[in-house]
Each structure stands twice: as C-alpha cells, then as structure tokens.
PDB file of C-alpha atoms in Angstrom:
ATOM      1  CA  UNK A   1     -45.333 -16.100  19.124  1.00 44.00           C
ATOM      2  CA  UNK A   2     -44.894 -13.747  16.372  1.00 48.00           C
ATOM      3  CA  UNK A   3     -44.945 -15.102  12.748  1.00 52.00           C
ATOM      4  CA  UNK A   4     -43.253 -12.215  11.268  1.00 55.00           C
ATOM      5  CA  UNK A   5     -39.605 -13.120  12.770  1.00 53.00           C
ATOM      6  CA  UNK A   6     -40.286  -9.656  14.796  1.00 56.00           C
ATOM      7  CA  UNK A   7     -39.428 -11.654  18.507  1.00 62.00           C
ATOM      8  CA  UNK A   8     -36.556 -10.518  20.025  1.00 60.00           C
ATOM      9  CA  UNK A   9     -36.348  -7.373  17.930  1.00 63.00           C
ATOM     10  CA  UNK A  10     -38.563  -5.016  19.479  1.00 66.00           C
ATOM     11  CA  UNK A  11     -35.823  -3.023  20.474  1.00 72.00           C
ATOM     12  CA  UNK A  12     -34.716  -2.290  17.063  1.00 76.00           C
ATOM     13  CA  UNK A  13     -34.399   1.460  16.295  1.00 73.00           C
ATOM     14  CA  UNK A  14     -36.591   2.195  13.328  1.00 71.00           C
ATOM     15  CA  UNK A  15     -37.517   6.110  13.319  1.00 65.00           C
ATOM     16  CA  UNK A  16     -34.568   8.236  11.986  1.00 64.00           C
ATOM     17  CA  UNK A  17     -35.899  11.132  11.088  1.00 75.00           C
ATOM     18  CA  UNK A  18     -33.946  12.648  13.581  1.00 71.00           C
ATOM     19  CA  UNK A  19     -30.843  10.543  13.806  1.00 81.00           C
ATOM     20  CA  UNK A  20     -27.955   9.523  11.673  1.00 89.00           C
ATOM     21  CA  UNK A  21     -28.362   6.372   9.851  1.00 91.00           C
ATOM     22  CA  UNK A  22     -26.043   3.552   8.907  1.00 90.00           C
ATOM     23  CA  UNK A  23     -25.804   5.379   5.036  1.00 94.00           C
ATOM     24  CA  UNK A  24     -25.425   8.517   6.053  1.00 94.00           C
ATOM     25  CA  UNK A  25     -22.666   7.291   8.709  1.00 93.00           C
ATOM     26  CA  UNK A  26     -20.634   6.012   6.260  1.00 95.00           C
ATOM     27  CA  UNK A  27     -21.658   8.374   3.096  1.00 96.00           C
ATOM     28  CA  UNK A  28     -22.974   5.495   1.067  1.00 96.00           C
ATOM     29  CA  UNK A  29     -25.031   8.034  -0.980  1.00 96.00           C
ATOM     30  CA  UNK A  30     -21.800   9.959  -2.943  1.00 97.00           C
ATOM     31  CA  UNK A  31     -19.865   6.402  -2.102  1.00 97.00           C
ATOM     32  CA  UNK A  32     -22.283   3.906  -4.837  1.00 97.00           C
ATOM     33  CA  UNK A  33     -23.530   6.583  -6.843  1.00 97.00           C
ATOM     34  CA  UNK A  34     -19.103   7.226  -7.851  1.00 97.00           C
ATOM     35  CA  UNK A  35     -19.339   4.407 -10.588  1.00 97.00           C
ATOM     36  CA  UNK A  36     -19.850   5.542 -13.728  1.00 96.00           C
ATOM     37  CA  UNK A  37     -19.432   3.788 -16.776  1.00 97.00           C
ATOM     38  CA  UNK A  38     -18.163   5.322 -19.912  1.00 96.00           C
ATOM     39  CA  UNK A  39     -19.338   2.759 -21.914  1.00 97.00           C
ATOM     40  CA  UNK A  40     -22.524   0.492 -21.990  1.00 96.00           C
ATOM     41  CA  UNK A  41     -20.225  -2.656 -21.604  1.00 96.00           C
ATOM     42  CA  UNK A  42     -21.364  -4.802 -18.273  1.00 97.00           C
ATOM     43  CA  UNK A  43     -17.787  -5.848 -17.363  1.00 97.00           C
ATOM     44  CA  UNK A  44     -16.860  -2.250 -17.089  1.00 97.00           C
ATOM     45  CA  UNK A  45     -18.538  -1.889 -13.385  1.00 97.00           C
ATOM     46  CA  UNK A  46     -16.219  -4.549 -12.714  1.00 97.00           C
ATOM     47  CA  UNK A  47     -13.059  -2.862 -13.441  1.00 96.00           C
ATOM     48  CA  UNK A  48     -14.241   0.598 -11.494  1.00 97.00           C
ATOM     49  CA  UNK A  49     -15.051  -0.789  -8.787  1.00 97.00           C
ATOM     50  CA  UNK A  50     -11.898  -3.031  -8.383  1.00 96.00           C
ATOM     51  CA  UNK A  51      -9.866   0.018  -8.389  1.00 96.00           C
ATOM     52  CA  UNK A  52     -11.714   1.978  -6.120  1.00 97.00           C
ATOM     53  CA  UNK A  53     -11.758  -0.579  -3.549  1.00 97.00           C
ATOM     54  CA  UNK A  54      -8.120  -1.117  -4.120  1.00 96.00           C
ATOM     55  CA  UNK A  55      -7.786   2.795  -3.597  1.00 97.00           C
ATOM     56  CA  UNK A  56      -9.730   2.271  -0.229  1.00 97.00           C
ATOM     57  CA  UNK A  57      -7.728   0.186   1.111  1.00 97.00           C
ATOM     58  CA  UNK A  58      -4.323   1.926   0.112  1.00 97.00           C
ATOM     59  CA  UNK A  59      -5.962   4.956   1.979  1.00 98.00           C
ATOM     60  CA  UNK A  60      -6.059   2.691   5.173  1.00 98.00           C
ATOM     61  CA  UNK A  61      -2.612   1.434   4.170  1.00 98.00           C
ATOM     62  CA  UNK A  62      -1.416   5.101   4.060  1.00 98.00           C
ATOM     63  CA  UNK A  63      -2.894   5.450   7.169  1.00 98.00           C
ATOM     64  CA  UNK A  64      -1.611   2.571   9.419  1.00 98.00           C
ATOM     65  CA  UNK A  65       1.990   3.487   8.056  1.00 98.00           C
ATOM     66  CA  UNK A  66       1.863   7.064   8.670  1.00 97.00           C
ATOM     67  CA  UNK A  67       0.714   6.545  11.653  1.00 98.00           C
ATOM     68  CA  UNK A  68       3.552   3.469  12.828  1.00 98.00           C
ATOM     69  CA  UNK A  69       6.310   5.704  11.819  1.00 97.00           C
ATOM     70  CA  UNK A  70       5.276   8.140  14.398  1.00 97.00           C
ATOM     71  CA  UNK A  71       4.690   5.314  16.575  1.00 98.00           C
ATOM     72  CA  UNK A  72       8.240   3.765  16.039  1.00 98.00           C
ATOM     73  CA  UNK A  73       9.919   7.114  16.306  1.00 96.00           C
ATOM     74  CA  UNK A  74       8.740   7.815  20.266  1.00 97.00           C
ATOM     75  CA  UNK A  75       9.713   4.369  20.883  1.00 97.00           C
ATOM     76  CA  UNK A  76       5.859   3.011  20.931  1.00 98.00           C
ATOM     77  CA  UNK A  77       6.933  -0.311  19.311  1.00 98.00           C
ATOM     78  CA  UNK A  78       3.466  -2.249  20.399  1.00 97.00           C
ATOM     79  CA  UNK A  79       1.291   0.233  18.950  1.00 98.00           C
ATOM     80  CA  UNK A  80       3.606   0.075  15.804  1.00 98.00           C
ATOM     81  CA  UNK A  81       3.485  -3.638  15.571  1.00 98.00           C
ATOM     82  CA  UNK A  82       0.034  -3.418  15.460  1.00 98.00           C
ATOM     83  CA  UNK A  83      -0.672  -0.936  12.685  1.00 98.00           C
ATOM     84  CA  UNK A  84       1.975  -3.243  10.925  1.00 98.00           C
ATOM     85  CA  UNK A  85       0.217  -6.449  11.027  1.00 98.00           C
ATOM     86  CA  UNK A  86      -3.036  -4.512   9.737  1.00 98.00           C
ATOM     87  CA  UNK A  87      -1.216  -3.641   6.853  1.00 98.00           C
ATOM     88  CA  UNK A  88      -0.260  -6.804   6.171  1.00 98.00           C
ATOM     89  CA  UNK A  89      -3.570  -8.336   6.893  1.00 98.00           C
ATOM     90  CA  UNK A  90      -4.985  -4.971   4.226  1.00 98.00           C
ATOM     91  CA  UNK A  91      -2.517  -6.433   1.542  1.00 97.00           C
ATOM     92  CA  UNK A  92      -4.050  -9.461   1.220  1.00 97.00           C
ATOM     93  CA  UNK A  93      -7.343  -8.296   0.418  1.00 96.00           C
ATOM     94  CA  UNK A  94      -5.752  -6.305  -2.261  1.00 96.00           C
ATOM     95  CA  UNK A  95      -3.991  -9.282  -3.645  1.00 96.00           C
ATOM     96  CA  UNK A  96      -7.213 -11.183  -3.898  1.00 95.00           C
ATOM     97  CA  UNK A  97      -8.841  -8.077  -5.467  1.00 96.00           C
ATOM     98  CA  UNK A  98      -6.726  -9.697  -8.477  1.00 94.00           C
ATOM     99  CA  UNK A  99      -8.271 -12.620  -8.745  1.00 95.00           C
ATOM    100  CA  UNK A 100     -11.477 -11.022  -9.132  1.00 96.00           C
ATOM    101  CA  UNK A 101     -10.169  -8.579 -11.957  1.00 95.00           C
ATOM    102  CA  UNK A 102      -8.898 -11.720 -13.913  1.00 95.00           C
ATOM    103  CA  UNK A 103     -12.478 -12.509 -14.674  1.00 96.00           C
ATOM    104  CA  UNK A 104     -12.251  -9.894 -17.092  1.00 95.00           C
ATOM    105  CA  UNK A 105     -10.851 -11.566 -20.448  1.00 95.00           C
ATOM    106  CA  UNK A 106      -9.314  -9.780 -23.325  1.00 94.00           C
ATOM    107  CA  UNK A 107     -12.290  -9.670 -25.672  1.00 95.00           C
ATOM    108  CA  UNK A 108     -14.196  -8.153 -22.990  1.00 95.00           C
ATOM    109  CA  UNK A 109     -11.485  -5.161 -21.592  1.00 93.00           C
ATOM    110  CA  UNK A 110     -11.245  -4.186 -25.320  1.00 94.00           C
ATOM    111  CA  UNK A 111     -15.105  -3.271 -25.656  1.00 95.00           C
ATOM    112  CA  UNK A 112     -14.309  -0.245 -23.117  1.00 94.00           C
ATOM    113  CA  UNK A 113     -10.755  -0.236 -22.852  1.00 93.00           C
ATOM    114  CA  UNK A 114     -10.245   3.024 -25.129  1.00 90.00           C
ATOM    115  CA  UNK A 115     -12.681   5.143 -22.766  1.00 92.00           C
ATOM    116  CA  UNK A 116     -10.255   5.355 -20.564  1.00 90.00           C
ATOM    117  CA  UNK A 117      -8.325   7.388 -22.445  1.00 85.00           C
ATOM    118  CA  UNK A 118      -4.765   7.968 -20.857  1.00 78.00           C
ATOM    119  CA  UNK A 119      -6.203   7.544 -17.288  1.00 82.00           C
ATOM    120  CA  UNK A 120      -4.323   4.325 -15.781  1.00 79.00           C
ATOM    121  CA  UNK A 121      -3.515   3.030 -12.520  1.00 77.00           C
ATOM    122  CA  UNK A 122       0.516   4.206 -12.816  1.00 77.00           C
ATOM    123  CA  UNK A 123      -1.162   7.798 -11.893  1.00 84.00           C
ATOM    124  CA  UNK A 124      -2.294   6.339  -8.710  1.00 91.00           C
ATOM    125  CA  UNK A 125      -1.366   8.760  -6.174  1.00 91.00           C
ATOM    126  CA  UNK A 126      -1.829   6.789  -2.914  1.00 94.00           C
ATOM    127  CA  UNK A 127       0.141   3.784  -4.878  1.00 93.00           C
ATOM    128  CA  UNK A 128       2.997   6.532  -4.975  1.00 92.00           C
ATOM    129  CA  UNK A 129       2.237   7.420  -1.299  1.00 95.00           C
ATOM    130  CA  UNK A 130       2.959   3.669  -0.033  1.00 96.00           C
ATOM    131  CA  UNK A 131       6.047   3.449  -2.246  1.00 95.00           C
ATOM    132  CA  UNK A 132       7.317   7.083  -0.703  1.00 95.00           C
ATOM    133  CA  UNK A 133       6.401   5.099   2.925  1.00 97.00           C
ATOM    134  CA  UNK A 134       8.369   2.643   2.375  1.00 96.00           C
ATOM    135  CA  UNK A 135      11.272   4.568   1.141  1.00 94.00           C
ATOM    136  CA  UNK A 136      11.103   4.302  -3.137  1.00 93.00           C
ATOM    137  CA  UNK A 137      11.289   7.310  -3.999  1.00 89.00           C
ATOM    138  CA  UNK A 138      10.819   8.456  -7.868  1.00 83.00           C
ATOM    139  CA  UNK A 139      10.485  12.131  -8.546  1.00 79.00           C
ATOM    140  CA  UNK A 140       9.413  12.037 -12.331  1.00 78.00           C
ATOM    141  CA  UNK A 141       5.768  10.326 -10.657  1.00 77.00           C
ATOM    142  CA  UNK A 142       4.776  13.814  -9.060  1.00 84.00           C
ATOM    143  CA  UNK A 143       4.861  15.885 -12.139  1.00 83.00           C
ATOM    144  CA  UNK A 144       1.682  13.268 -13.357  1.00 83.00           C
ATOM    145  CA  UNK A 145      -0.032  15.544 -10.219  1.00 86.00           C
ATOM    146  CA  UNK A 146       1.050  18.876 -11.052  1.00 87.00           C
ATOM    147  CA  UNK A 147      -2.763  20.072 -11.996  1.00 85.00           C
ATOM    148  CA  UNK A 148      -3.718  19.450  -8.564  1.00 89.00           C
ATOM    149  CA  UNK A 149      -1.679  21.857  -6.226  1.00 91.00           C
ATOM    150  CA  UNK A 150      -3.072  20.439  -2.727  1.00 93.00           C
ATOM    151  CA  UNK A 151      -2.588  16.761  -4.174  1.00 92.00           C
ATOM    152  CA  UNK A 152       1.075  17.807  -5.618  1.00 92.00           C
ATOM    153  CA  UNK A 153       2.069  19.548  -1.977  1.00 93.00           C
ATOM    154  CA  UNK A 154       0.907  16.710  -0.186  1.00 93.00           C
ATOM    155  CA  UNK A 155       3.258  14.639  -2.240  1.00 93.00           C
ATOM    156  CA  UNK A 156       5.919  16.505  -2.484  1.00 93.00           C
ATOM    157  CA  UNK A 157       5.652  16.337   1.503  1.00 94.00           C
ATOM    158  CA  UNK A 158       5.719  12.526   1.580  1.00 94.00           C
ATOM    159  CA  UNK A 159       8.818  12.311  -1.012  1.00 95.00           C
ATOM    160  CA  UNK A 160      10.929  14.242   1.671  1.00 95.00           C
ATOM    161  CA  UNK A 161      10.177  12.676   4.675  1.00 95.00           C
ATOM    162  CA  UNK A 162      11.628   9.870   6.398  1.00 95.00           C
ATOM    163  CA  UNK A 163      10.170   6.147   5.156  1.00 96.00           C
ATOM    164  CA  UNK A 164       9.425   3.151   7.061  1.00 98.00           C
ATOM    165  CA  UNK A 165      12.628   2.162   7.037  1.00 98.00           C
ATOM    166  CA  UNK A 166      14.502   5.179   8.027  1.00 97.00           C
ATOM    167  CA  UNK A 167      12.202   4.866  11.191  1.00 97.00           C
ATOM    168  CA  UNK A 168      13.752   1.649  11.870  1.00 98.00           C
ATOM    169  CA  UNK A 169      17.306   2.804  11.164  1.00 98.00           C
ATOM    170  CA  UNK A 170      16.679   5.035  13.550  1.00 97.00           C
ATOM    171  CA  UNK A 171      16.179   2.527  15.635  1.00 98.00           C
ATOM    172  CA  UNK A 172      19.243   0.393  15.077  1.00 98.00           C
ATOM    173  CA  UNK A 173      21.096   3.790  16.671  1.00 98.00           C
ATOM    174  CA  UNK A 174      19.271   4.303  19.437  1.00 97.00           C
ATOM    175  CA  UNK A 175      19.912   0.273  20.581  1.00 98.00           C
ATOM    176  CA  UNK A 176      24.268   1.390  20.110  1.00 98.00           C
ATOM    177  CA  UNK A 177      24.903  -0.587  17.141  1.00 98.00           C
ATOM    178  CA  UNK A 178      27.273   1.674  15.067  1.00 98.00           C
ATOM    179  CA  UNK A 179      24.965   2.291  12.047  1.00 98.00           C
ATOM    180  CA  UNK A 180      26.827   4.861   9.246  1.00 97.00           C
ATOM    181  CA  UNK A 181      26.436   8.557  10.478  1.00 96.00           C
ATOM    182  CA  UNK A 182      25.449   9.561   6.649  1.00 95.00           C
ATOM    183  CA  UNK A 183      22.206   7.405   6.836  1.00 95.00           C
ATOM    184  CA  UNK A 184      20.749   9.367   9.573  1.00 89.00           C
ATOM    185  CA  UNK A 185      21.408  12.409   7.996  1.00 89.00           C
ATOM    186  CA  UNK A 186      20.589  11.436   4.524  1.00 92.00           C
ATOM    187  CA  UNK A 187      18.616  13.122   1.735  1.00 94.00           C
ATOM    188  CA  UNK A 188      14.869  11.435   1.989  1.00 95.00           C
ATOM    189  CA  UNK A 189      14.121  12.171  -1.641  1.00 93.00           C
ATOM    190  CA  UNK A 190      16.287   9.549  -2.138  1.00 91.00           C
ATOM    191  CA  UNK A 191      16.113   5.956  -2.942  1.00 90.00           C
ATOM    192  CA  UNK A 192      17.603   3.794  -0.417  1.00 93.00           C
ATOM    193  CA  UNK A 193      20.604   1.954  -1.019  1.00 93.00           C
ATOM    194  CA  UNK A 194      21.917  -1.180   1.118  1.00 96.00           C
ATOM    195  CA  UNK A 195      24.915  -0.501   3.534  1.00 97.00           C
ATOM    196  CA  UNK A 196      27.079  -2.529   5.264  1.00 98.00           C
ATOM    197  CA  UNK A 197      26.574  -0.783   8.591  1.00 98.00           C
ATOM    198  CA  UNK A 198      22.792  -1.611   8.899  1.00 98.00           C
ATOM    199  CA  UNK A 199      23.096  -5.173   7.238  1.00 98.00           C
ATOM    200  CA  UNK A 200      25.801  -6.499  10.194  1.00 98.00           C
ATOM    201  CA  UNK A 201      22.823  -4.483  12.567  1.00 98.00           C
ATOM    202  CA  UNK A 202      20.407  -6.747  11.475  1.00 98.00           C
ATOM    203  CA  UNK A 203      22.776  -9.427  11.839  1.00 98.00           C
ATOM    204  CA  UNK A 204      23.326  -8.977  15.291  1.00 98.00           C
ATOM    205  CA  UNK A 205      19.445  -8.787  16.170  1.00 98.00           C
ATOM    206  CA  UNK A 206      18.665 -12.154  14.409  1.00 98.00           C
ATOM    207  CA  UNK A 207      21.549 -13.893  16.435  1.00 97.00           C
ATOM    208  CA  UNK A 208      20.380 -12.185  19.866  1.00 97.00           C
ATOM    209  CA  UNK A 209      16.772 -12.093  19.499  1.00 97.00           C
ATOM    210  CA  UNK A 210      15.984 -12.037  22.943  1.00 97.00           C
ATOM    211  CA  UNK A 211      17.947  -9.169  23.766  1.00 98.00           C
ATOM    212  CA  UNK A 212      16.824  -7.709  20.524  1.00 98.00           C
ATOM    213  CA  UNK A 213      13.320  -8.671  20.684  1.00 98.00           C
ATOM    214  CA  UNK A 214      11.534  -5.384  19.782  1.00 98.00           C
ATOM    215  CA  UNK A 215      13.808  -4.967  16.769  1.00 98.00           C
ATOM    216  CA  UNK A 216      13.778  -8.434  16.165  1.00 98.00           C
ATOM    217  CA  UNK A 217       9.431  -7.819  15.761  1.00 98.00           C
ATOM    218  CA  UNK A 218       9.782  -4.625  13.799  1.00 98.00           C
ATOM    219  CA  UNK A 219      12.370  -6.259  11.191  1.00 98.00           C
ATOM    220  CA  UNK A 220       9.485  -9.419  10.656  1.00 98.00           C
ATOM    221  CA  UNK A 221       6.853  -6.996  10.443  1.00 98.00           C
ATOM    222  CA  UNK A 222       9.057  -5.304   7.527  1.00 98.00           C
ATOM    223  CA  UNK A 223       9.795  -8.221   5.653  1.00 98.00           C
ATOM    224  CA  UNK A 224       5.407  -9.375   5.759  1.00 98.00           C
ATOM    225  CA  UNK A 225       4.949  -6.195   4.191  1.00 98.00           C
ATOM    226  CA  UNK A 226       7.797  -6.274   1.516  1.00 97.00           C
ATOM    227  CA  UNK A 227       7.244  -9.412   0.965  1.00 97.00           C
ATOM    228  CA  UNK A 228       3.128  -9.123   1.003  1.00 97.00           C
ATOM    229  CA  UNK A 229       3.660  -5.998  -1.421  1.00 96.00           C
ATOM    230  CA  UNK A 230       5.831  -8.132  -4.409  1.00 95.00           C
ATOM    231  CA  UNK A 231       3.167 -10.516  -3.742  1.00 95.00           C
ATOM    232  CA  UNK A 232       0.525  -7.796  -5.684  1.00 94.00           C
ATOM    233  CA  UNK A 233       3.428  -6.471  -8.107  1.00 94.00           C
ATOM    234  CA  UNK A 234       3.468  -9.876  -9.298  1.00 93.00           C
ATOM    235  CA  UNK A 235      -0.466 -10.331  -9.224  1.00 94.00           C
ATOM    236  CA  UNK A 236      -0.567  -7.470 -11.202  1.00 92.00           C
ATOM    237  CA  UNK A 237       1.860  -7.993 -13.931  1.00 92.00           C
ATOM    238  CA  UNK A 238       0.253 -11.398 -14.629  1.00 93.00           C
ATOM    239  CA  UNK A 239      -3.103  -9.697 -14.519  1.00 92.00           C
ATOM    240  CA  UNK A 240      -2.297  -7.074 -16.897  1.00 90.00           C
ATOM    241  CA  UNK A 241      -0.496  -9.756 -19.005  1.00 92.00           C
ATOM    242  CA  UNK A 242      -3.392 -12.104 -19.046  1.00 91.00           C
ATOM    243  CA  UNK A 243      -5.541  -9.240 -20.191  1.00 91.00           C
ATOM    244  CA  UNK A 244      -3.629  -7.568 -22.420  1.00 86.00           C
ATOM    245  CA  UNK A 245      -0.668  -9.159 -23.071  1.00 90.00           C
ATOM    246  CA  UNK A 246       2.568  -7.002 -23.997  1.00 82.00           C
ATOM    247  CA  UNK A 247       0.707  -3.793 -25.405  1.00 79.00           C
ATOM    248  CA  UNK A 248       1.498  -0.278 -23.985  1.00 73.00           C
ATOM    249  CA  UNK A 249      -0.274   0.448 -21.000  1.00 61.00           C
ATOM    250  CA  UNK A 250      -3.166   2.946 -20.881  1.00 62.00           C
ATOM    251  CA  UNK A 251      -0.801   5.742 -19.120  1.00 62.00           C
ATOM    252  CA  UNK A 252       1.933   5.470 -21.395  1.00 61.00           C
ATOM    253  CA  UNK A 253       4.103   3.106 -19.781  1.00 65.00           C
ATOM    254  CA  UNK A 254       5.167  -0.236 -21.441  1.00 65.00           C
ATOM    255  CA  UNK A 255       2.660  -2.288 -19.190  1.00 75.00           C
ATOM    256  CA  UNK A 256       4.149  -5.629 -18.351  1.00 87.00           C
ATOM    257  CA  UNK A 257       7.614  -4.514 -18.897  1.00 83.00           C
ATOM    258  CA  UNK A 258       7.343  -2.107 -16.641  1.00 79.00           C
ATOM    259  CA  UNK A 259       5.869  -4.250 -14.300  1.00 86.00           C
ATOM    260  CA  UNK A 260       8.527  -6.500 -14.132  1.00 88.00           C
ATOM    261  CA  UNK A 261      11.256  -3.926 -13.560  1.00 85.00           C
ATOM    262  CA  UNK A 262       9.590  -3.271 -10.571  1.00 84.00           C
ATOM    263  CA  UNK A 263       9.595  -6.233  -9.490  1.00 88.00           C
ATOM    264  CA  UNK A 264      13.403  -6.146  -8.596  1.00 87.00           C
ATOM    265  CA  UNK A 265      13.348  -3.555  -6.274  1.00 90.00           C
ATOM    266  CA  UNK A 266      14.005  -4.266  -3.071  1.00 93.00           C
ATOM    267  CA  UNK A 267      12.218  -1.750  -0.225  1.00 95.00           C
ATOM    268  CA  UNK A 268      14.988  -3.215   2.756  1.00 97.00           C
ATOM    269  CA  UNK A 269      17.495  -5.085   1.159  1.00 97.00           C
ATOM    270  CA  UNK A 270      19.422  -6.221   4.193  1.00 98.00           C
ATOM    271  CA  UNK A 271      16.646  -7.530   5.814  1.00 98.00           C
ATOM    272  CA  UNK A 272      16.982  -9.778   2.849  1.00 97.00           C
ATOM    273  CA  UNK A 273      20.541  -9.824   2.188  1.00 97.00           C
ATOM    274  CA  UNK A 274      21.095 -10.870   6.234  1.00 97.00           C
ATOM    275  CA  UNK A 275      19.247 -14.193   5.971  1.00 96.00           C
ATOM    276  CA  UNK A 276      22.625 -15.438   3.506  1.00 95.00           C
ATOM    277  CA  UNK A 277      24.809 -14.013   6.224  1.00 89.00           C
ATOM    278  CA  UNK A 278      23.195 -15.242   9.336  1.00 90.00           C
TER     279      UNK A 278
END
C-alpha cells in the first residue's frame, strides 16, 4: 500500500503541457488577478469581490431570462420553467452575498470609501438589464452608459424589447382569455401598468388550475422571482443603511432613500393584486 494517499489515483492526468487545464478552462488567470485595491485598507478586497460575484451571477441571471422568454414565446413552457427556478435558486446566493458585505462596519468602509470616487453600484448595467427583463423600464439609467457605444446599444436593445412579463401576456392570449388588445401592441420602453383585463386572466387560472396548469406554473415561477428580487432590494437598503446610514450614495443618488422607493414597485402587479380577488 502506498503511504502517499497516491492509491486509486493513478489515473489522474498530470502532464498538461499540451492540454487545457482547469485555470485556463475557466480563465482564472485575468478572473483573480481583476481585484485591485485602491487603497491599502484589508476590508476593501471584501467589498470588490462582493460585487463582482454579485455581477457574475446577474450575468447568469441575464442569461436564464433571456433565454426563458424565447422559451415561453414558442410555447416551450418546461424548458422555461426550468431556467426560472435557476433564477430563483441564483437570487438567493445574491441575497446571502449581503450578509457577507455587512461584515464591513462603518469605521472600516470610510478608510476607502472616497476611492471610489463616483463609481457605485446604481451604474450597474446588468442590474439595469434584469430590471429591463422584467419589464421596469427607466430611460434616464442608459445615459450613465453613453461612453460605451457597444454597452449603450446593447441596452438600448433590452429597453425596447418585450419583458418577462409581456412573454406571459402573451400567453394569457394565446389560451382565449380576452386580454386588452393595447397590451400586445404596447410601447416596451414603457413601464408596465396593471390592467383589469390580465388581472381577471390570472383570476381565472388560479380557480382552474388544472386546466390552466402551464400558466398556472409560469405565474408561481413569476411571483419566486419578484418576490426573491424585493427580497435583495430590501437586503440592500438595510446594508447600505447599516454602513452608512442616510448619506448620499457614492453615484449621486440619495442612498437609502432611494432604496426604499424602489422598494414599492411592483414588476406584475396582478399576480399580486389577484390573491385579494381570488
């Protein structure tokens, strides 16, 4: 018997000098060399990395979305109800992210806060991305993007297409119920507002699930992810408010203010608006 804990491994691929590796799979080199402090505080690895896993998994986020909205509109409702639940399953590892960013403390953040100049996470252009998926549109966030012309056009192509939610409206038609002709023929660019048409819809799936059972999935899968994604608005107002209470935020914006307001937006109101009714 080997004393080295080699048994059972002498399979094990060890000469790469001609194959891909594990690193250069997965570009680890450019991936951990992409934090760099500008300060010499210790707690400010903590904060760059938070965000750029957060910004990770938005790009999978962005990515299952995209790609159920496709799904949804050619009627693939399995394959959509997957991607779904993977979002929400991705949101809650971005809710916990939180919890690890509240070990910062305010005397800590202020040693390195003003490095960041105006850079804050409001300029997040996936962020924007998930909100345009899921139908909140706000036009004044793409100007922040203007310097980057590819980054700006691929925005400006996500604020005019159909959300999430127009996907399912879509599908509300197709199953006969008599949705309001004006929503499927509506301007994208704009925010979504609740109509009586789709609200009785919804209505009518919840009280005939089993003849509605595909709609019936795709309207729970919505409400995990709304309710999964005011689940991290609120982490991160009470983040940003343990940390730095009421002051301005980094970008401009008034920080836990305008964290709140946000909070009262609702992505598919009926959805929530039904469960009174029903």
């Amino acid at each position: 018997m080997k004393e080295d804990g080699s048994k059972g491994n002498e399979h094990v691929h060890t000469d790469f000098r001609e194959k891909m590796t594990y690193g250069e799979y997965l570009k680890l080199d450019p991936l951990l060399s992409s934090q760099h402090r500008l300060s010499d505080h210790h707690d400010e690895m903590l904060f760059i990395i938070i965000h750029q896993v957060s910004e990770l998994w938005m790009k999978l986020i962005l990515h299952e979305l995209q790609a159920s909205v496709l799904s949804i509109r050619k009627g693939e409702m399995q394959e959509a109800f997957k991607m779904l639940s993977r979002v929400s399953t991705i949101q809650t590892q971005i809710i916990h992210a939180w919890d690890v960013l509240s070990t910062l403390t305010p005397a800590e953040y202020i040693q390195f806060r003003d490095k960041l100049g105006q850079a804050s996470g409001f300029q997040s252009y996936q962020y924007r991305m998930v909100e345009f998926a899921l139908g909140y549109k706000t036009p004044h966030v793409i100007k922040i993007y203007e310097k980057d012309r590819e980054l700006h056009e691929e925005l400006k192509q996500a604020y005019e297409a159909p959300s999430l939610y127009d996907a399912a409206i879509e599908k509300l038609v197709e199953a006969g119920f008599p949705i309001n002709p004006s929503l499927t023929n509506r301007d994208y660019t704009e925010i979504y507002q609740a109509d009586p048409s789709v609200e009785q819809a919804w209505a009518e799936v919840y009280k005939n699930t089993d003849r509605y059972w595909n709609l019936y999935q795709l309207a729970e899968k919505l409400v995990d992810i709304e309710d999964s994604l005011q689940q991290w608005r609120f982490r991160h107002m009470k983040t940003v408010e343990r940390i730095i209470g009421h002051k301005t935020g980094t970008g401009g914006s008034s920080g836990v203010g305008y964290l709140k307001k946000v909070l009262d937006h609702r992505f598919f109101p009926e959805l929530w608006d039904v469960r009174t009714k029903i």
